[in-house]
Amino acid sequence: LTDMTMPGLTGEKLAQACTQIKPDIIAIICTGYSEVASLESAASLGVHAVVQKPIAGAALAKTLREGLDSRS
């Protein structure tokens, strides 16, 4: 789980680097910006989901569960 905007690195680049190390990792990006890349383009980088901030705890838990369940 990462933020889209971080100092010196985007969430997309972090997800891409992580999937190069561990291809089956579940990457989820949080963002507060509406001009975020579509899930389809993010998926090509190994991102399972992109969630908009603010995100409620239950919605985040559901997204995390879906990501974990997708591995089995």
mmCIF file with all atom_site columns, C-alpha atoms in Angstrom, residues 3 10-11 13 18 20 24-26 28 34-37 43-47 52-53 55 57 59 61 63-65 70:
data_model
loop_
_atom_site.group_PDB
_atom_site.id
_atom_site.type_symbol
_atom_site.label_atom_id
_atom_site.label_alt_id
_atom_site.label_comp_id
_atom_site.label_asym_id
_atom_site.label_entity_id
_atom_site.label_seq_id
_atom_site.pdbx_PDB_ins_code
_atom_site.Cartn_x
_atom_site.Cartn_y
_atom_site.Cartn_z
_atom_site.occupancy
_atom_site.B_iso_or_equiv
_atom_site.pdbx_formal_charge
_atom_site.auth_seq_id
_atom_site.auth_comp_id
_atom_site.auth_asym_id
_atom_site.auth_atom_id
_atom_site.pdbx_PDB_model_num
ATOM 1  C CA . ASP A 1 3  ? 0.687   6.837   -1.822  1.00 0.00 ? 3  ASP A CA 1
ATOM 2  C CA . THR A 1 10 ? 5.737   7.955   -7.429  1.00 0.00 ? 10 THR A CA 1
ATOM 3  C CA . GLY A 1 11 ? 3.536   5.149   -6.214  1.00 0.00 ? 11 GLY A CA 1
ATOM 4  C CA . LYS A 1 13 ? 7.264   3.588   -9.927  1.00 0.00 ? 13 LYS A CA 1
ATOM 5  C CA . CYS A 1 18 ? 8.373   -4.050  -6.230  1.00 0.00 ? 18 CYS A CA 1
ATOM 6  C CA . GLN A 1 20 ? 10.200  -6.640  -10.563 1.00 0.00 ? 20 GLN A CA 1
ATOM 7  C CA . ASP A 1 24 ? 3.112   -11.740 -7.211  1.00 0.00 ? 24 ASP A CA 1
ATOM 8  C CA . ILE A 1 25 ? 3.122   -8.788  -4.791  1.00 0.00 ? 25 ILE A CA 1
ATOM 9  C CA . ILE A 1 26 ? -0.197  -6.988  -4.349  1.00 0.00 ? 26 ILE A CA 1
ATOM 10 C CA . ILE A 1 28 ? -2.391  -0.753  -4.011  1.00 0.00 ? 28 ILE A CA 1
ATOM 11 C CA . SER A 1 34 ? -8.579  13.019  -9.599  1.00 0.00 ? 34 SER A CA 1
ATOM 12 C CA . GLU A 1 35 ? -6.269  12.917  -12.628 1.00 0.00 ? 35 GLU A CA 1
ATOM 13 C CA . VAL A 1 36 ? -4.844  9.586   -11.541 1.00 0.00 ? 36 VAL A CA 1
ATOM 14 C CA . ALA A 1 37 ? -3.930  6.997   -14.167 1.00 0.00 ? 37 ALA A CA 1
ATOM 15 C CA . ALA A 1 43 ? -2.518  -2.771  -13.800 1.00 0.00 ? 43 ALA A CA 1
ATOM 16 C CA . SER A 1 44 ? 0.125   -2.993  -16.498 1.00 0.00 ? 44 SER A CA 1
ATOM 17 C CA . LEU A 1 45 ? 2.606   -1.851  -13.837 1.00 0.00 ? 45 LEU A CA 1
ATOM 18 C CA . GLY A 1 46 ? 1.468   -4.547  -11.410 1.00 0.00 ? 46 GLY A CA 1
ATOM 19 C CA . VAL A 1 47 ? -0.967  -2.380  -9.424  1.00 0.00 ? 47 VAL A CA 1
ATOM 20 C CA . GLN A 1 52 ? -9.161  7.714   -3.866  1.00 0.00 ? 52 GLN A CA 1
ATOM 21 C CA . LYS A 1 53 ? -8.425  9.580   -0.646  1.00 0.00 ? 53 LYS A CA 1
ATOM 22 C CA . ILE A 1 55 ? -10.790 6.364   2.018   1.00 0.00 ? 55 ILE A CA 1
ATOM 23 C CA . GLY A 1 57 ? -11.387 2.084   6.870   1.00 0.00 ? 57 GLY A CA 1
ATOM 24 C CA . ALA A 1 59 ? -13.359 0.404   2.039   1.00 0.00 ? 59 ALA A CA 1
ATOM 25 C CA . ALA A 1 61 ? -10.071 -3.250  4.321   1.00 0.00 ? 61 ALA A CA 1
ATOM 26 C CA . THR A 1 63 ? -9.660  -3.485  -1.150  1.00 0.00 ? 63 THR A CA 1
ATOM 27 C CA . LEU A 1 64 ? -6.869  -5.160  0.814   1.00 0.00 ? 64 LEU A CA 1
ATOM 28 C CA . ARG A 1 65 ? -8.953  -8.335  1.228   1.00 0.00 ? 65 ARG A CA 1
ATOM 29 C CA . SER A 1 70 ? -6.710  -12.557 -5.790  1.00 0.00 ? 70 SER A CA 1
#
